[in-house]
Short mmCIF file of N, CA and C in Angstrom, two decimals:
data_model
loop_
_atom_site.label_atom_id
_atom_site.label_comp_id
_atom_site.label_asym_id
_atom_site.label_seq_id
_atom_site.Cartn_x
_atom_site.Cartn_y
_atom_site.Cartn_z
N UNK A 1 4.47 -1.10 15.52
CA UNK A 1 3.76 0.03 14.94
C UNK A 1 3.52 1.02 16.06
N UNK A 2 4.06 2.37 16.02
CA UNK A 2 3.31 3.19 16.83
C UNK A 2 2.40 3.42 17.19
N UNK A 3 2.23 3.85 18.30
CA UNK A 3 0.76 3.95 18.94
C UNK A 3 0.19 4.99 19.22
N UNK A 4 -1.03 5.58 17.96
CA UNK A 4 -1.55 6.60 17.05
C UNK A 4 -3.03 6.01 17.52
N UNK A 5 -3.44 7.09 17.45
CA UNK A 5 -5.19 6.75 17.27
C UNK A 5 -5.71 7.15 16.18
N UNK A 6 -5.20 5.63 15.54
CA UNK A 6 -5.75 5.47 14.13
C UNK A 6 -6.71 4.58 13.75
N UNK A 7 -6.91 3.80 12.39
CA UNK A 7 -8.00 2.62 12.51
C UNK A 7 -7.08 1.46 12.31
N UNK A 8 -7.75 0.36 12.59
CA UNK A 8 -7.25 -0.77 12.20
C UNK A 8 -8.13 -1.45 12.37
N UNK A 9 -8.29 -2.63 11.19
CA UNK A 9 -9.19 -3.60 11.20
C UNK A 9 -8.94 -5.08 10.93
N UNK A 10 -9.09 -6.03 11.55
CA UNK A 10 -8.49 -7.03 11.27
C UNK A 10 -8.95 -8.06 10.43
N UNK A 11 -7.83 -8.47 8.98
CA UNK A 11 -8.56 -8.67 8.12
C UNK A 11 -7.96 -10.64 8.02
N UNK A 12 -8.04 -11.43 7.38
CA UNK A 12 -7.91 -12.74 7.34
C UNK A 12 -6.25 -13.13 6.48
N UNK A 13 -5.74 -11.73 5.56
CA UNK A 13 -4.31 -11.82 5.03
C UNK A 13 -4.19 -10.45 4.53
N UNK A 14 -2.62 -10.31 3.90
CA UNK A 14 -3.15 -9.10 3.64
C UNK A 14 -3.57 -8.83 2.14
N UNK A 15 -3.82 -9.93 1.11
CA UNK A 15 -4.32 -9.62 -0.08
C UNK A 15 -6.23 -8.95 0.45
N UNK A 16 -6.79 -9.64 1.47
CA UNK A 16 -7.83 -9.02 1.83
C UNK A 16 -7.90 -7.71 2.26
N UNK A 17 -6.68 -7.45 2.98
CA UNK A 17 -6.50 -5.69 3.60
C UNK A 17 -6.38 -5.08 2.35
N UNK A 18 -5.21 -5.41 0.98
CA UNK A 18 -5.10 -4.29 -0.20
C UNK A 18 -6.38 -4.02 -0.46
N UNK A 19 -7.64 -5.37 -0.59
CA UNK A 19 -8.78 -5.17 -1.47
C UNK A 19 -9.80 -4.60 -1.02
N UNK A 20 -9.70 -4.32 0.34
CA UNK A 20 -10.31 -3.89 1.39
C UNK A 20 -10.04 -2.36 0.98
N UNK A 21 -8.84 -1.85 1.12
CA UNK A 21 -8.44 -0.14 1.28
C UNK A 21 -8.88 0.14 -0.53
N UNK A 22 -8.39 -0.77 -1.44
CA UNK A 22 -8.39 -0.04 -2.73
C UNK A 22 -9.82 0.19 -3.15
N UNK A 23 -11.02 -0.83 -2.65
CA UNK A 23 -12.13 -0.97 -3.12
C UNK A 23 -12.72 0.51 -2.48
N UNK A 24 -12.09 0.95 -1.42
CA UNK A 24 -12.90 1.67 -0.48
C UNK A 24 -12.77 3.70 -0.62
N UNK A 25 -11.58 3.32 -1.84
CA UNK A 25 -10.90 4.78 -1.92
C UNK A 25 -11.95 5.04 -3.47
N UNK A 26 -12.30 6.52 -3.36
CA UNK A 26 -13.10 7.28 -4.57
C UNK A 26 -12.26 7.19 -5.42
N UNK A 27 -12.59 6.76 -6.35
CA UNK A 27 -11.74 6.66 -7.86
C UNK A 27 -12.11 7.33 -8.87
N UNK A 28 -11.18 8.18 -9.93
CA UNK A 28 -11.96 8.78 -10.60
C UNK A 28 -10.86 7.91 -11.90
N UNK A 29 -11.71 8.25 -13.28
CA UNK A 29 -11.00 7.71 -14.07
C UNK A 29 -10.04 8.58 -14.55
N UNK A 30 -8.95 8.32 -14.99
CA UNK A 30 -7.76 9.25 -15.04
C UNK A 30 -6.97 9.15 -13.77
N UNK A 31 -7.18 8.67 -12.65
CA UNK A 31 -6.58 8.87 -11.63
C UNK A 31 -5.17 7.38 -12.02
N UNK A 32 -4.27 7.67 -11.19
CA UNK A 32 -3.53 6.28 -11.69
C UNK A 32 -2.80 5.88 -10.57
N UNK A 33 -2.42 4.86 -10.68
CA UNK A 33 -1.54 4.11 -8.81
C UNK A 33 -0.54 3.61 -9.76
N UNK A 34 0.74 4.17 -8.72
CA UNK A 34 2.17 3.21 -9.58
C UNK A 34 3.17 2.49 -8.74
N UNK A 35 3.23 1.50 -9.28
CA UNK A 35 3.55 0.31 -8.23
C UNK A 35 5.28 -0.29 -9.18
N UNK A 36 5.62 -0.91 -8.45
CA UNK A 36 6.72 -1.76 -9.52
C UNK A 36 6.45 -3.24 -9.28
N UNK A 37 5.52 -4.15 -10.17
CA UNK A 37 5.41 -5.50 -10.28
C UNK A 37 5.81 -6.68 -9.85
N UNK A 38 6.73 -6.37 -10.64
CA UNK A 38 7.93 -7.62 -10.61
C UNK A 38 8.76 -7.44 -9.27
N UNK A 39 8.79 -6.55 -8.31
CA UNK A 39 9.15 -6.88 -6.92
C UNK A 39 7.95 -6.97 -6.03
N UNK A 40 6.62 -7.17 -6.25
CA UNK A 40 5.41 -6.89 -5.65
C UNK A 40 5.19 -8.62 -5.25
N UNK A 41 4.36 -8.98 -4.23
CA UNK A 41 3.28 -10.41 -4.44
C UNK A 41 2.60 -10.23 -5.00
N UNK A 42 1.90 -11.22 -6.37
CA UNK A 42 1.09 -10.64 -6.52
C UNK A 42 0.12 -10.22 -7.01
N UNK A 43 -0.69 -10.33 -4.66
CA UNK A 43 -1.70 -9.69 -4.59
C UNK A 43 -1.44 -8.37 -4.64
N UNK A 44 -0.74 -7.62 -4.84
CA UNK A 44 -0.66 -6.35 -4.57
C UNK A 44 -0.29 -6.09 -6.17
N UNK A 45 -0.41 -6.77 -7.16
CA UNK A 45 -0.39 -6.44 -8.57
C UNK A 45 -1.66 -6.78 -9.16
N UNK A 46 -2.46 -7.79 -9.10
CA UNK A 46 -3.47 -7.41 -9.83
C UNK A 46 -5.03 -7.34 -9.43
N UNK A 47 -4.65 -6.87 -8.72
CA UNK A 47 -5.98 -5.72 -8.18
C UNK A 47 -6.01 -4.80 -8.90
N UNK A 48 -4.68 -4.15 -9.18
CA UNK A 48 -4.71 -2.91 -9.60
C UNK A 48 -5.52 -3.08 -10.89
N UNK A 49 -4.62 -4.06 -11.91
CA UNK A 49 -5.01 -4.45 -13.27
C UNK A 49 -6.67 -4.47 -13.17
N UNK A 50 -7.77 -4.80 -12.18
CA UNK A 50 -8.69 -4.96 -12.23
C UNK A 50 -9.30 -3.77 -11.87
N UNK A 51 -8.91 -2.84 -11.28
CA UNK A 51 -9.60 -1.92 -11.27
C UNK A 51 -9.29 -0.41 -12.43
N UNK A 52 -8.07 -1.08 -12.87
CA UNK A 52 -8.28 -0.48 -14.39
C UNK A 52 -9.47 -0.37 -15.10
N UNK A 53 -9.90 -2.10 -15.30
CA UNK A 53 -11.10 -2.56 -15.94
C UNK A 53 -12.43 -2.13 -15.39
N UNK A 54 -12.83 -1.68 -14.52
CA UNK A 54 -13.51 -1.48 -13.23
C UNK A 54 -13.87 0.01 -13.18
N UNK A 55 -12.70 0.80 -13.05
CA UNK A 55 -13.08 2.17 -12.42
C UNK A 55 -12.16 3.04 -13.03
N UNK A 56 -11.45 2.28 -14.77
CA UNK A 56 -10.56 3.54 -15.48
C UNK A 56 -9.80 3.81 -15.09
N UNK A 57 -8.73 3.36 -13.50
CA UNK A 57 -7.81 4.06 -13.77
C UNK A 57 -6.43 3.57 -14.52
N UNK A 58 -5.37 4.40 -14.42
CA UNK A 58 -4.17 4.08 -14.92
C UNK A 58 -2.92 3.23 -13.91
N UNK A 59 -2.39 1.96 -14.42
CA UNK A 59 -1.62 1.29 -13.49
C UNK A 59 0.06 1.69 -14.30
N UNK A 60 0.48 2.56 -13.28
CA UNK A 60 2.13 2.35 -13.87
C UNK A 60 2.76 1.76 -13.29
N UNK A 61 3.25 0.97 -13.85
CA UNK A 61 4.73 -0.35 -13.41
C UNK A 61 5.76 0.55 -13.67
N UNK A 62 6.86 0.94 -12.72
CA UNK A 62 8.03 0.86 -12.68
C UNK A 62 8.92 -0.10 -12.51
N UNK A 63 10.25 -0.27 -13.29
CA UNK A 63 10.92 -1.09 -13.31
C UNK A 63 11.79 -1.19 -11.89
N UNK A 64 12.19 -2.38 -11.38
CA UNK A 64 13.08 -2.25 -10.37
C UNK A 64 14.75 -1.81 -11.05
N UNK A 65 15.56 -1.84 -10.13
CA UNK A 65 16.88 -1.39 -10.17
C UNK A 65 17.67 -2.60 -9.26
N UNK A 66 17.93 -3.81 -9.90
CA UNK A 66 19.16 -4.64 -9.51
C UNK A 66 18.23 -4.83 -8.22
N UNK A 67 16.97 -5.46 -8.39
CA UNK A 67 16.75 -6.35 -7.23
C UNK A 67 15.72 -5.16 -6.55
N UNK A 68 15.95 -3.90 -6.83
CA UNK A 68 15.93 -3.59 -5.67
C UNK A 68 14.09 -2.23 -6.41
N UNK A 69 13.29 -1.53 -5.37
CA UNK A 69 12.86 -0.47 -5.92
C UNK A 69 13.52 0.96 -5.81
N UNK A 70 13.64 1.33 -6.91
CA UNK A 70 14.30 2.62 -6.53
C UNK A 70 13.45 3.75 -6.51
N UNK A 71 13.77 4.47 -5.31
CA UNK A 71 12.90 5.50 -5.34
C UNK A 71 12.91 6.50 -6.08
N UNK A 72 13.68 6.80 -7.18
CA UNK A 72 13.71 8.07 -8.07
C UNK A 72 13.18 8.05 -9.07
N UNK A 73 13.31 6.17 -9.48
CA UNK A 73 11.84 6.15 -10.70
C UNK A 73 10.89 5.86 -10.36
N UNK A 74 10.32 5.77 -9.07
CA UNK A 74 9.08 5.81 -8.33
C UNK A 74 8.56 7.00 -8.59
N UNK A 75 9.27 8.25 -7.89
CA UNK A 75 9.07 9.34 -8.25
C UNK A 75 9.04 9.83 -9.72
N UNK A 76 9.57 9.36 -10.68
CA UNK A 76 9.84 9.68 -11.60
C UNK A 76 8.30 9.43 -12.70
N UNK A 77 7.82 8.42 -11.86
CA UNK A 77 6.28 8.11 -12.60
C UNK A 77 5.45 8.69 -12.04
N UNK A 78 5.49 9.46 -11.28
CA UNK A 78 4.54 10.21 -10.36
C UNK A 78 4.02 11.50 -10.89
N UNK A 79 2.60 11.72 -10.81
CA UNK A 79 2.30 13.55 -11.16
C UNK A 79 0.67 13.67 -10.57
N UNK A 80 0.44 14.78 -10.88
CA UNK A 80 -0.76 15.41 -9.92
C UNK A 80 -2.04 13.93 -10.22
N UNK A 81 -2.09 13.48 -11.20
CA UNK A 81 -3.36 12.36 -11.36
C UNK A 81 -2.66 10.94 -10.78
N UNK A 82 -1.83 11.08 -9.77
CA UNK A 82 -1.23 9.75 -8.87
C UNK A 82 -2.04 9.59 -7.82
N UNK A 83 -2.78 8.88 -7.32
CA UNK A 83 -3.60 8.54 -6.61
C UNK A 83 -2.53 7.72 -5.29
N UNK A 84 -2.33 6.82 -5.84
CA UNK A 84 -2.12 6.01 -4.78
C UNK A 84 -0.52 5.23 -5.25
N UNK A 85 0.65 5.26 -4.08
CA UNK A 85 1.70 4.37 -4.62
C UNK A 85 1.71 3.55 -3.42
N UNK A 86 2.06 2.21 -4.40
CA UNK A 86 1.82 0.97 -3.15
C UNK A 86 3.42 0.42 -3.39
N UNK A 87 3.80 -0.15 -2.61
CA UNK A 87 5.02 -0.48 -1.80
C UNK A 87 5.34 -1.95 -1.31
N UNK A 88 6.35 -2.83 -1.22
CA UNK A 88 6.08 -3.66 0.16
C UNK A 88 7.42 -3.21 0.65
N UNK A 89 6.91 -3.49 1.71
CA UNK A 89 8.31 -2.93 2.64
C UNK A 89 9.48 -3.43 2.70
N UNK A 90 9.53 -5.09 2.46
CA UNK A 90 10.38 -5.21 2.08
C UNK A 90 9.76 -6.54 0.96
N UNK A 91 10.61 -6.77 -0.03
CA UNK A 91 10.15 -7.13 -1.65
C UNK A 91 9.74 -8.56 -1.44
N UNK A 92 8.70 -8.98 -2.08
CA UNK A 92 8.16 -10.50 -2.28
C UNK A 92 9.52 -11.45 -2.17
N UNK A 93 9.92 -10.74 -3.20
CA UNK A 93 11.67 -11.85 -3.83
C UNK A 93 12.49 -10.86 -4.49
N UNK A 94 13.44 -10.30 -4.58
CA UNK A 94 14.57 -11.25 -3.56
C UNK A 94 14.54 -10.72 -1.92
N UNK A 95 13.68 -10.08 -1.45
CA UNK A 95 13.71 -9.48 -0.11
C UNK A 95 14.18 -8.26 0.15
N UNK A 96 14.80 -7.38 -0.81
CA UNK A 96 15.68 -6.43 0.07
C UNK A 96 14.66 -5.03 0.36
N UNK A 97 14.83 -4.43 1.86
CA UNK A 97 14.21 -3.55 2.66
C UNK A 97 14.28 -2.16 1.37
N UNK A 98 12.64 -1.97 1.16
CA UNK A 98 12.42 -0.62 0.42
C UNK A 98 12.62 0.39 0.88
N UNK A 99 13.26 1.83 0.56
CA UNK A 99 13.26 2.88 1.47
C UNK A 99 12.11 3.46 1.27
N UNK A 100 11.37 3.30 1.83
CA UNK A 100 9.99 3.72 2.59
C UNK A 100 9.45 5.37 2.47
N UNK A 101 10.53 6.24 3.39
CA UNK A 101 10.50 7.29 3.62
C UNK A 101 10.50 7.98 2.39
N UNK A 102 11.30 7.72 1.50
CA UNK A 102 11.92 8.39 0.01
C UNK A 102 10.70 8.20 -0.28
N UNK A 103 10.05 7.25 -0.97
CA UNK A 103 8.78 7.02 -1.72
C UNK A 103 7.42 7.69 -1.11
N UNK A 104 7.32 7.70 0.51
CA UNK A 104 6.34 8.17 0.74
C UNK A 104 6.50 9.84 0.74
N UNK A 105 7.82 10.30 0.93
CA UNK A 105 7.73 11.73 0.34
C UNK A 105 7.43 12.53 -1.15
N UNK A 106 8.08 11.49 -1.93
CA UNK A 106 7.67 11.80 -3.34
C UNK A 106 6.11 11.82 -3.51
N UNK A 107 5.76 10.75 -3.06
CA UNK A 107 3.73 10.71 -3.50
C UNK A 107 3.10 11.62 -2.46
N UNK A 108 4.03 11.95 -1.36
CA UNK A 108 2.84 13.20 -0.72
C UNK A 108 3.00 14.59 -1.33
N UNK A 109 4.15 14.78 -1.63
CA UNK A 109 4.63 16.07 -2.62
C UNK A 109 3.56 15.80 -4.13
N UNK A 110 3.38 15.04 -4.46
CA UNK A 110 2.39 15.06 -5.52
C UNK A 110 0.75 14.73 -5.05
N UNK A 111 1.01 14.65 -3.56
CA UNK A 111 -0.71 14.67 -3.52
C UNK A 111 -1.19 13.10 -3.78
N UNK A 112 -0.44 11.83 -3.67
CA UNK A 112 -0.92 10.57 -3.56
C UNK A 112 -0.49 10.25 -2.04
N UNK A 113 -1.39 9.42 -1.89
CA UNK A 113 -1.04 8.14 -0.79
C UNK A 113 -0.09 7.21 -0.72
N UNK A 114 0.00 7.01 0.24
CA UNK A 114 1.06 5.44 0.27
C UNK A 114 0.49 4.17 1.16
N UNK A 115 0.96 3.64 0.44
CA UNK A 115 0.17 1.85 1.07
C UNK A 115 1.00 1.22 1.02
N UNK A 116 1.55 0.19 2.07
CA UNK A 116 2.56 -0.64 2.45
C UNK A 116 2.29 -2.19 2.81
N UNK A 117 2.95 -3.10 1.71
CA UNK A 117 2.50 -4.22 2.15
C UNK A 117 3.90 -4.77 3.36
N UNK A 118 3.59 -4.60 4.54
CA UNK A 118 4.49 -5.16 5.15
C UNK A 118 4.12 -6.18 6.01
N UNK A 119 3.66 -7.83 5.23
CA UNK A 119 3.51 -8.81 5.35
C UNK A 119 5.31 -9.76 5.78
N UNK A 120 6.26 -9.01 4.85
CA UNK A 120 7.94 -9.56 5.43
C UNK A 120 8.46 -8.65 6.57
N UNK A 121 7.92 -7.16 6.92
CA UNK A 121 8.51 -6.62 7.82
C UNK A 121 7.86 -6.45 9.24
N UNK A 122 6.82 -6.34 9.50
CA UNK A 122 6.30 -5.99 10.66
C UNK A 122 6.44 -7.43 11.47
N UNK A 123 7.21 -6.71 12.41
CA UNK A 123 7.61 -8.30 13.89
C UNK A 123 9.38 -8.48 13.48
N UNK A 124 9.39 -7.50 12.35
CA UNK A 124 10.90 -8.22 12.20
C UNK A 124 11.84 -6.81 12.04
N UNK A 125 11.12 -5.77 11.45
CA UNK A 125 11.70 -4.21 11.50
C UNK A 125 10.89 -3.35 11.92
N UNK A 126 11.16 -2.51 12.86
CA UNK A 126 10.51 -1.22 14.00
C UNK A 126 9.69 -0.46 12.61
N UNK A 127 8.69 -0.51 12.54
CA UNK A 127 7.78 -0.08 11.93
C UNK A 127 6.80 1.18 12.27
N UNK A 128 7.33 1.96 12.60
CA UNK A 128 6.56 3.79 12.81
C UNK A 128 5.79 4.14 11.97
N UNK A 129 4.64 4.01 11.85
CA UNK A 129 4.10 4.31 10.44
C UNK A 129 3.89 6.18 10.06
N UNK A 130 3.56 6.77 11.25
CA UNK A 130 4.23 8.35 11.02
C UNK A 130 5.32 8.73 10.52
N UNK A 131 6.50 8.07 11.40
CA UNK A 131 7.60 8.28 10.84
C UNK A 131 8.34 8.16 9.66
N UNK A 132 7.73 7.19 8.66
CA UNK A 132 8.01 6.83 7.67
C UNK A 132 6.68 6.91 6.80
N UNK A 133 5.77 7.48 6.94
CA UNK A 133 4.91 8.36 6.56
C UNK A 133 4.08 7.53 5.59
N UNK A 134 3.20 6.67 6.22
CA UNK A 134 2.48 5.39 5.73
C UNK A 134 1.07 6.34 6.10
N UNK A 135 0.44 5.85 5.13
CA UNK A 135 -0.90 6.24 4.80
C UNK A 135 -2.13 5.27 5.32
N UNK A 136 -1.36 3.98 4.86
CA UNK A 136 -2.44 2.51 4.84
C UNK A 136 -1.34 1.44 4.75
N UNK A 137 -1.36 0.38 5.95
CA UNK A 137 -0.37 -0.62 5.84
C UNK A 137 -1.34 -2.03 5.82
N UNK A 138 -0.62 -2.93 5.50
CA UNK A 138 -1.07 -4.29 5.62
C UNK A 138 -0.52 -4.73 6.01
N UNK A 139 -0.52 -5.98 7.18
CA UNK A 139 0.12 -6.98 7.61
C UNK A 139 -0.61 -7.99 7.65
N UNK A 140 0.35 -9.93 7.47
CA UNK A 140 -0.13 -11.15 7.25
C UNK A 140 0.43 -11.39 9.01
N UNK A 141 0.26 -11.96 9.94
CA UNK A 141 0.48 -12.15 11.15
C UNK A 141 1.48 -13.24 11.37
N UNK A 142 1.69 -14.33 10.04
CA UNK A 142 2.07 -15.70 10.23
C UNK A 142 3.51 -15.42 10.47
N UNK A 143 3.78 -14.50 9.26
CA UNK A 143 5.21 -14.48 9.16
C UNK A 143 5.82 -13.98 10.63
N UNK A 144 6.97 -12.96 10.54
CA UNK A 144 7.79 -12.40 11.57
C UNK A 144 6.71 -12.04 12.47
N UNK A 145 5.55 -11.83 12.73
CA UNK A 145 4.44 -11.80 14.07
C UNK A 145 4.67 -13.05 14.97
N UNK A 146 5.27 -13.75 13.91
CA UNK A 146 4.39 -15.80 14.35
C UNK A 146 2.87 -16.40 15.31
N UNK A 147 2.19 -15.71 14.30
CA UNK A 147 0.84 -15.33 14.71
C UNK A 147 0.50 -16.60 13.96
N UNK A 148 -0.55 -16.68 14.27
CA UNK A 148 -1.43 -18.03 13.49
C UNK A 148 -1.87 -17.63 11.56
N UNK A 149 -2.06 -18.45 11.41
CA UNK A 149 -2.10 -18.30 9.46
C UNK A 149 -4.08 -18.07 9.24
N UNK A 150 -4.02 -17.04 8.73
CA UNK A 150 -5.26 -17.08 8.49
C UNK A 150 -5.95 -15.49 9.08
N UNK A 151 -4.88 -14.80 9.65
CA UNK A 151 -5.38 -13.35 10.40
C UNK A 151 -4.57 -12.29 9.66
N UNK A 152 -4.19 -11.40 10.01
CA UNK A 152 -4.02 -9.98 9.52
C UNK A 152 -4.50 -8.39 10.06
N UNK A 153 -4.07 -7.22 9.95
CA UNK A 153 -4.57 -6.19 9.94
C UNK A 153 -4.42 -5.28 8.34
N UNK A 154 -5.28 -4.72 8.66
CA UNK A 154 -5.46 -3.41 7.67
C UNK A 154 -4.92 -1.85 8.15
N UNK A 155 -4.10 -1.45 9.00
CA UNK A 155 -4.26 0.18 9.62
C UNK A 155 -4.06 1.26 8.02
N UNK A 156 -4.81 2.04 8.98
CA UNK A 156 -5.24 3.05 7.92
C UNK A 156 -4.90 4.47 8.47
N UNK A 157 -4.79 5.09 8.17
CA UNK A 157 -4.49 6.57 9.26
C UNK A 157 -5.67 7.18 8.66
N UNK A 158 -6.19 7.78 10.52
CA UNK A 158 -7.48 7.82 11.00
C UNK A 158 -8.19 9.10 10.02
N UNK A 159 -7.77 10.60 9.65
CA UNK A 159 -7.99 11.34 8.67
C UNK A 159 -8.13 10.63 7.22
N UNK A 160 -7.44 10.01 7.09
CA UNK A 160 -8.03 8.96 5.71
C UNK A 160 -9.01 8.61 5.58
N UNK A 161 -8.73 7.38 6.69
CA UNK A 161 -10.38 6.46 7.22
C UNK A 161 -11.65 7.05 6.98
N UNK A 162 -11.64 8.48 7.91
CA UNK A 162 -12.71 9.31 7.72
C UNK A 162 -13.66 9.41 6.43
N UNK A 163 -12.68 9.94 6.01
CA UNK A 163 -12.92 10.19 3.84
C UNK A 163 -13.02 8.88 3.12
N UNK A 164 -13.18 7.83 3.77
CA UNK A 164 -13.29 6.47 3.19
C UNK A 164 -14.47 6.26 2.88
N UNK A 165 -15.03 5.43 1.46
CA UNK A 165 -16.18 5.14 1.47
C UNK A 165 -15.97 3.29 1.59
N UNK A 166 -16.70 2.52 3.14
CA UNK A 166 -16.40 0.97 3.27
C UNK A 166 -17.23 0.40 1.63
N UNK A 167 -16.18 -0.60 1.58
CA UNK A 167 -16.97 -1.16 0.33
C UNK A 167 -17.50 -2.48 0.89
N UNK A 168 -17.49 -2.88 2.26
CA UNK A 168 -18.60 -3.39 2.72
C UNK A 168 -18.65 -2.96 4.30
N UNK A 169 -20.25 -2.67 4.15
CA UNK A 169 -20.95 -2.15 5.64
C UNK A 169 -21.63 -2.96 6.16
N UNK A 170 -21.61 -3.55 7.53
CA UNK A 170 -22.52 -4.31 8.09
C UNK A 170 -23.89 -3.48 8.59
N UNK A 171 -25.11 -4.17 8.58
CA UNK A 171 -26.05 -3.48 8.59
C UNK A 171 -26.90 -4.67 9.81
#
């Protein structure tokens, strides 16, 4: 990951980092996050479903394309009430590397975020998070880190962070 002075916090996996960033972002109802499922873990699928129930918003599933996410019906579900598109960098199952860049241009052209679960890529593909224009990433440490089981980070880019409300504060 490049070296930005941004935040990062270190969380125990990364289903704790998604629940960590999603709990922490202002939600309005009508707002909607669109993800594609069935290539997701997933922790990174039903969170969302719960904060449907929770805070109103709208979850769109896009379909994958032969294994794979494609970025044009990513974009293609996207419009000004897109909040947030979440990603993994590269897919739960069958694995193959998401193009990153494509998706995070489409949701900044509409004014959403991007969030990256790269629990299969980080330690194993050069990961720039500017460059490929990541908003909020997650990483699990065990995998390609070969870090111990049980750790993680959350990075967040630091203008985000700012505008964050923590959904838990130590006091």
């Amino acid at each position: 990951i490049g070296a930005h002075p941004d935040e990062v916090a270190v969380t125990k996996n990364v289903s704790e980092g998604l629940n960590l960033f999603a709990s922490s972002l202002p939600w309005e109802p009508g707002d909607n996050v669109v993800l594609c499922p069935e290539l997701e873990h997933p922790n990174n699928v039903f969170l969302w479903y719960n904060l449907r129930a929770l805070k109103g918003i709208e979850v769109r599933a896009v379909e994958g394309e032969g294994g794979r996410i494609a970025p044009e019906r990513m974009a293609a579900a996207m419009d000004r009430r897109t909040r947030l598109v979440t990603i993994p960098h590269i897919s739960f199952s069958p694995g193959f590397i998401t193009d990153v860049r494509a998706i995070s241009q489409a949701a900044h052209a509409q004014g959403a975020l991007l969030l990256v679960d790269s629990a299969q890529s980080v330690g194993a593909l050069r990961t720039d998070v500017r460059e490929l224009g990541i908003d909020a990433l997650t990483v699990a440490t065990q995998k390609a880190l070969l870090a111990l089981y049980g750790t993680g980070f959350l990075y967040i880019r630091r203008e985000l962070a700012q505008e964050m409300i923590p959904a838990h504060v130590a006091r």
